[in-house]
Amino acid sequence: MEQSLLWVTVVQIFLVIAYQGIDGASDRVESILDYIPTEERGRTAYHFQPPKNWMNDPNGPMYYKGIYHLFYQYNPYAAVWGEGILSWGHSISYNLVDWIHLEDALDPTDPYDIRGCWSGSATILPGGDPAIMYTGVESTNRQVQNIAVPKNLSDPFLLEWAKLDQNPLMTPVDAIGSEFFRDPTTAWLGKDKRWRVVIGSEINGHGTALLYQSEDFVHWAKSHKPLHFSNKTDMWECPDFYPVSTNDTKGIDTSGLGRTTKHVLKASFFGHDHYIIGTYDSETDDFFPDTDFMDSNVKLRYDYGIYYASKTFFDGAKRRRILWGWVKEADDQSDDISKGWSGLQSFPRTILLDKSGKQLSQWPIEEIEGLRKDEVNLQNKEIEGGNIFEVTGITASQADIEVSFHLPNLDDAELTHPEWLDPQLLCSEKNASTGGVIGPFGLLILASENLTEYTAVFFQVFKGHDKYAVLMCSDQSRSSLREEVDISTFGAFVDVDPAEKISLRSLIDHSIIESFGGEGKTCITSRVYPTLAIGQESHLYVFNYGTESIRIANLSAWSMRRAQFFQSSTKEEKPKLIEE
């Protein structure tokens, strides 16, 4: 009975927020579900986070019967990671922007997951039925793989899940360590009608993508060889394996194959999400990377800032692949406990193979544009060396800004040095306050009026023997007056020709900044905790601290509305219904 009432409640809330322009819609929304306040210091306005407590990895994102689902690692009891108590939180959306938080989908209640329902993925089976495959942790800390399916396939909200009686379906054997066997990928169906799935592992100190196969999605057998491994990394967490098109901007279903298809293998290790691009032979299950993990100076990552344990899914409704990533806190754990929550998800991004075929490009999904308001535009403005100017007319603490720069004179660019192999170290040495020739130039974000606090996202251009090098940095060294926060500087090179243009987009949301350089070729996410540049006291500036002038070809900026976040009532309290 309670589940039926909740189902009716969720239907009502979807109808109301879908027509939020109707007078009184907000009041009707709040009469249905508990509205989640977002005025707390540091809490975001349009990034996904649960009402309280700890959240980490995104799990099992999918599109089912017109509704987007996001599951995530969740501690229902505290704002810290909880060994032995992690559940699968569950939220739903019709647009990937506004969310309703539901009851947990999976809780650690059975012998095969009694110490935690850890990360995993969702697979849409033939006929359109979803299944969750996840890692369970037994009482001995042995990691095993389990499956759960919806109790009611006619329920588009997937409120209840049933774990299979056959669990666990995969257990560590041979040389697989019992604590190095986790995070199954979305499964894909081969031409031989056999399912395949990758499990993250570490064997003899080498990061490994174990491959399993099944004819019925229940009985699984380990393949005689892994899909891939590396002797230059440790444990591969949260692996992902999916196809990308070489000649189209549309996404491809995870089981998709073809001559115009490459495959991406992503693994989380060394604290970051690394990926490689290559060719997958579906008949032999061999994967041939163009460049392997850690084998070149350009180590491909989804994001060069705070970003980990990501997960993609294929959105069949719009034929796109969407990427989620966990963005952890960068303050002290005691602060997380005090505020009662920890962890964000990045704003969902579309992910494509770049035109070069050598890397991926990412961009915030188009639905974000529905939050924009108070547009400000600027074209063809010169900024001489050593100058800044303020972007006014928007709420600088809750904004979306796109800017493209033209560099009139590249002849005098500083020369690169052979030892400049680590862009993050280079950004630390050549920070925003260290003047150069062409740059640093970019944005001062979440800045106080007197520039006591700011986060600088900027570029600097150098000249090599045969091409220019464009360095992108996110400098948090002056982001906060608080002493206990991490103020690391992040950096990466951007594969663009500065003789054409250099573009930057930043999503600003109180305590998170997501920046996209070169139209999404290089992404850097940072967490910042200003004490002065808060709310209306926050400012946004464009700056040029190089000696050469630069020109803003185009700048567009918007204030951002708050996304709507609601929480369904708990089992102990029946949901309220709309009164006629």
Tab-separated table of N, CA and C in Angstrom, residues 330-399:
chain	number	residue	atom	x	y	z
A	330	ALA	N	36.897	18.730	-0.899
A	330	ALA	CA	38.312	19.075	-0.742
A	330	ALA	C	38.535	19.830	0.562
A	331	ASP	N	37.588	19.701	1.483
A	331	ASP	CA	37.755	20.330	2.788
A	331	ASP	C	38.025	19.253	3.835
A	332	ASP	N	38.000	19.621	5.084
A	332	ASP	CA	38.282	18.692	6.162
A	332	ASP	C	37.062	17.822	6.454
A	333	GLN	N	37.297	16.548	6.823
A	333	GLN	CA	36.186	15.650	7.108
A	333	GLN	C	35.306	16.178	8.240
A	334	SER	N	35.895	16.860	9.196
A	334	SER	CA	35.099	17.402	10.297
A	334	SER	C	34.090	18.427	9.780
A	335	ASP	N	34.454	19.127	8.711
A	335	ASP	CA	33.520	20.076	8.120
A	335	ASP	C	32.367	19.345	7.447
A	336	ASP	N	32.662	18.213	6.803
A	336	ASP	CA	31.603	17.406	6.199
A	336	ASP	C	30.617	16.931	7.263
A	337	ILE	N	31.151	16.490	8.371
A	337	ILE	CA	30.287	16.019	9.459
A	337	ILE	C	29.444	17.167	9.990
A	338	SER	N	30.055	18.335	10.106
A	338	SER	CA	29.333	19.499	10.626
A	338	SER	C	28.187	19.921	9.702
A	339	LYS	N	28.446	19.948	8.407
A	339	LYS	CA	27.398	20.377	7.475
A	339	LYS	C	26.432	19.246	7.156
A	340	GLY	N	26.831	17.998	7.385
A	340	GLY	CA	25.910	16.870	7.249
A	340	GLY	C	25.851	16.242	5.876
A	341	TRP	N	26.767	16.593	4.982
A	341	TRP	CA	26.771	15.977	3.661
A	341	TRP	C	28.181	16.015	3.078
A	342	SER	N	28.404	15.126	2.097
A	342	SER	CA	29.713	15.062	1.450
A	342	SER	C	29.563	14.446	0.067
A	343	GLY	N	30.096	15.128	-0.935
A	343	GLY	CA	30.156	14.571	-2.282
A	343	GLY	C	29.114	15.129	-3.225
A	344	LEU	N	29.550	15.345	-4.474
A	344	LEU	CA	28.685	15.793	-5.563
A	344	LEU	C	28.862	14.861	-6.750
A	345	GLN	N	27.913	14.948	-7.680
A	345	GLN	CA	28.143	14.406	-9.007
A	345	GLN	C	28.403	15.575	-9.950
A	346	SER	N	29.290	15.380	-10.896
A	346	SER	CA	29.477	16.384	-11.933
A	346	SER	C	28.167	16.580	-12.678
A	347	PHE	N	28.017	17.738	-13.306
A	347	PHE	CA	26.845	17.888	-14.163
A	347	PHE	C	27.014	16.920	-15.329
A	348	PRO	N	25.962	16.184	-15.712
A	348	PRO	CA	26.121	15.167	-16.764
A	348	PRO	C	26.644	15.762	-18.065
A	349	ARG	N	27.543	15.011	-18.706
A	349	ARG	CA	28.203	15.459	-19.915
A	349	ARG	C	27.960	14.480	-21.060
A	350	THR	N	27.787	15.000	-22.269
A	350	THR	CA	27.859	14.130	-23.434
A	350	THR	C	29.330	13.856	-23.720
A	351	ILE	N	29.598	12.687	-24.259
A	351	ILE	CA	30.986	12.298	-24.506
A	351	ILE	C	31.073	11.695	-25.901
A	352	LEU	N	32.041	12.196	-26.695
A	352	LEU	CA	32.206	11.814	-28.087
A	352	LEU	C	33.685	11.622	-28.404
A	353	LEU	N	33.937	10.928	-29.502
A	353	LEU	CA	35.288	10.873	-30.029
A	353	LEU	C	35.569	12.188	-30.738
A	354	ASP	N	36.671	12.824	-30.384
A	354	ASP	CA	37.044	14.082	-31.016
A	354	ASP	C	37.353	13.862	-32.498
A	355	LYS	N	37.247	14.928	-33.281
A	355	LYS	CA	37.475	14.846	-34.726
A	355	LYS	C	38.858	14.300	-35.048
A	356	SER	N	39.821	14.529	-34.171
A	356	SER	CA	41.178	14.026	-34.407
A	356	SER	C	41.262	12.509	-34.291
A	357	GLY	N	40.298	11.909	-33.597
A	357	GLY	CA	40.325	10.478	-33.352
A	357	GLY	C	41.296	10.058	-32.270
A	358	LYS	N	41.976	11.032	-31.667
A	358	LYS	CA	43.015	10.720	-30.685
A	358	LYS	C	42.549	10.857	-29.242
A	359	GLN	N	41.409	11.522	-29.023
A	359	GLN	CA	40.937	11.735	-27.665
A	359	GLN	C	39.428	11.927	-27.688
A	360	LEU	N	38.843	12.020	-26.497
A	360	LEU	CA	37.417	12.277	-26.363
A	360	LEU	C	37.181	13.758	-26.120
A	361	SER	N	35.968	14.193	-26.389
A	361	SER	CA	35.549	15.541	-26.012
A	361	SER	C	34.254	15.435	-25.215
A	362	GLN	N	34.084	16.355	-24.275
A	362	GLN	CA	32.936	16.331	-23.363
A	362	GLN	C	32.287	17.710	-23.340
A	363	TRP	N	30.978	17.711	-23.083
A	363	TRP	CA	30.252	18.973	-23.038
A	363	TRP	C	29.021	18.793	-22.157
A	364	PRO	N	28.665	19.779	-21.338
A	364	PRO	CA	27.453	19.643	-20.521
A	364	PRO	C	26.229	19.361	-21.407
A	365	ILE	N	25.367	18.483	-20.951
A	365	ILE	CA	24.193	18.139	-21.748
A	365	ILE	C	23.351	19.384	-22.025
A	366	GLU	N	22.636	19.365	-23.137
A	366	GLU	CA	21.906	20.545	-23.594
A	366	GLU	C	20.813	20.987	-22.629
A	367	GLU	N	20.321	20.086	-21.805
A	367	GLU	CA	19.242	20.439	-20.872
A	367	GLU	C	19.643	21.522	-19.884
A	368	ILE	N	20.927	21.720	-19.690
A	368	ILE	CA	21.362	22.748	-18.749
A	368	ILE	C	20.927	24.132	-19.202
A	369	GLU	N	20.723	24.308	-20.495
A	369	GLU	CA	20.370	25.624	-21.014
A	369	GLU	C	19.009	26.095	-20.501
A	370	GLY	N	18.168	25.180	-20.044
A	370	GLY	CA	16.883	25.553	-19.471
A	370	GLY	C	16.996	26.272	-18.141
A	371	LEU	N	18.176	26.226	-17.521
A	371	LEU	CA	18.396	26.925	-16.255
A	371	LEU	C	18.931	28.341	-16.451
A	372	ARG	N	19.304	28.666	-17.667
A	372	ARG	CA	19.931	29.964	-17.911
A	372	ARG	C	18.937	31.123	-17.823
A	373	LYS	N	19.417	32.263	-17.333
A	373	LYS	CA	18.641	33.498	-17.317
A	373	LYS	C	19.628	34.671	-17.266
A	374	ASP	N	19.128	35.884	-17.435
A	374	ASP	CA	19.947	37.106	-17.307
A	374	ASP	C	21.187	37.048	-18.202
A	375	GLU	N	20.980	36.814	-19.485
A	375	GLU	CA	22.113	36.662	-20.393
A	375	GLU	C	22.876	37.972	-20.573
A	376	VAL	N	24.204	37.862	-20.584
A	376	VAL	CA	25.109	38.980	-20.840
A	376	VAL	C	26.001	38.598	-22.015
A	377	ASN	N	26.168	39.503	-22.987
A	377	ASN	CA	26.983	39.217	-24.161
A	377	ASN	C	28.019	40.311	-24.378
A	378	LEU	N	29.146	39.895	-24.935
A	378	LEU	CA	30.223	40.834	-25.219
A	378	LEU	C	31.016	40.305	-26.408
A	379	GLN	N	31.351	41.175	-27.358
A	379	GLN	CA	32.133	40.766	-28.524
A	379	GLN	C	33.279	41.739	-28.770
A	380	ASN	N	34.338	41.177	-29.312
A	380	ASN	CA	35.445	41.952	-29.870
A	380	ASN	C	35.976	42.994	-28.887
A	381	LYS	N	36.348	42.535	-27.705
A	381	LYS	CA	36.902	43.438	-26.692
A	381	LYS	C	38.373	43.108	-26.460
A	382	GLU	N	39.212	44.117	-26.569
A	382	GLU	CA	40.634	43.932	-26.332
A	382	GLU	C	40.955	44.099	-24.845
A	383	ILE	N	41.836	43.226	-24.350
A	383	ILE	CA	42.328	43.342	-22.970
A	383	ILE	C	43.836	43.450	-23.030
A	384	GLU	N	44.322	44.584	-22.679
A	384	GLU	CA	45.764	44.788	-22.686
A	384	GLU	C	46.418	44.025	-21.535
A	385	GLY	N	47.718	43.833	-21.669
A	385	GLY	CA	48.445	43.100	-20.642
A	385	GLY	C	48.340	43.755	-19.276
A	386	GLY	N	48.143	42.932	-18.234
A	386	GLY	CA	48.072	43.422	-16.866
A	386	GLY	C	46.726	43.963	-16.457
A	387	ASN	N	45.669	43.696	-17.243
A	387	ASN	CA	44.351	44.267	-16.953
A	387	ASN	C	43.311	43.187	-16.689
A	388	ILE	N	42.267	43.603	-15.974
A	388	ILE	CA	41.101	42.757	-15.743
A	388	ILE	C	39.859	43.610	-15.941
A	389	PHE	N	38.734	42.948	-16.197
A	389	PHE	CA	37.462	43.668	-16.155
A	389	PHE	C	36.388	42.716	-15.633
A	390	GLU	N	35.384	43.257	-14.998
A	390	GLU	CA	34.350	42.452	-14.357
A	390	GLU	C	33.201	42.171	-15.309
A	391	VAL	N	32.724	40.936	-15.264
A	391	VAL	CA	31.506	40.547	-15.971
A	391	VAL	C	30.350	40.779	-15.018
A	392	THR	N	29.543	41.788	-15.280
A	392	THR	CA	28.439	42.157	-14.399
A	392	THR	C	27.106	41.755	-15.019
A	393	GLY	N	26.061	41.851	-14.206
A	393	GLY	CA	24.716	41.555	-14.689
A	393	GLY	C	24.279	40.134	-14.479
A	394	ILE	N	25.118	39.316	-13.848
A	394	ILE	CA	24.757	37.937	-13.550
A	394	ILE	C	25.059	37.644	-12.087
A	395	THR	N	24.531	36.516	-11.595
A	395	THR	CA	24.862	36.035	-10.256
A	395	THR	C	26.141	35.218	-10.374
A	396	ALA	N	27.257	35.786	-9.964
A	396	ALA	CA	28.568	35.206	-10.257
A	396	ALA	C	28.833	33.909	-9.500
A	397	SER	N	28.099	33.649	-8.431
A	397	SER	CA	28.306	32.420	-7.673
A	397	SER	C	27.500	31.251	-8.229
A	398	GLN	N	26.674	31.506	-9.224
A	398	GLN	CA	25.764	30.487	-9.762
A	398	GLN	C	25.567	30.823	-11.236
A	399	ALA	N	26.537	30.411	-12.066
A	399	ALA	CA	26.604	30.941	-13.424
A	399	ALA	C	27.118	29.903	-14.412
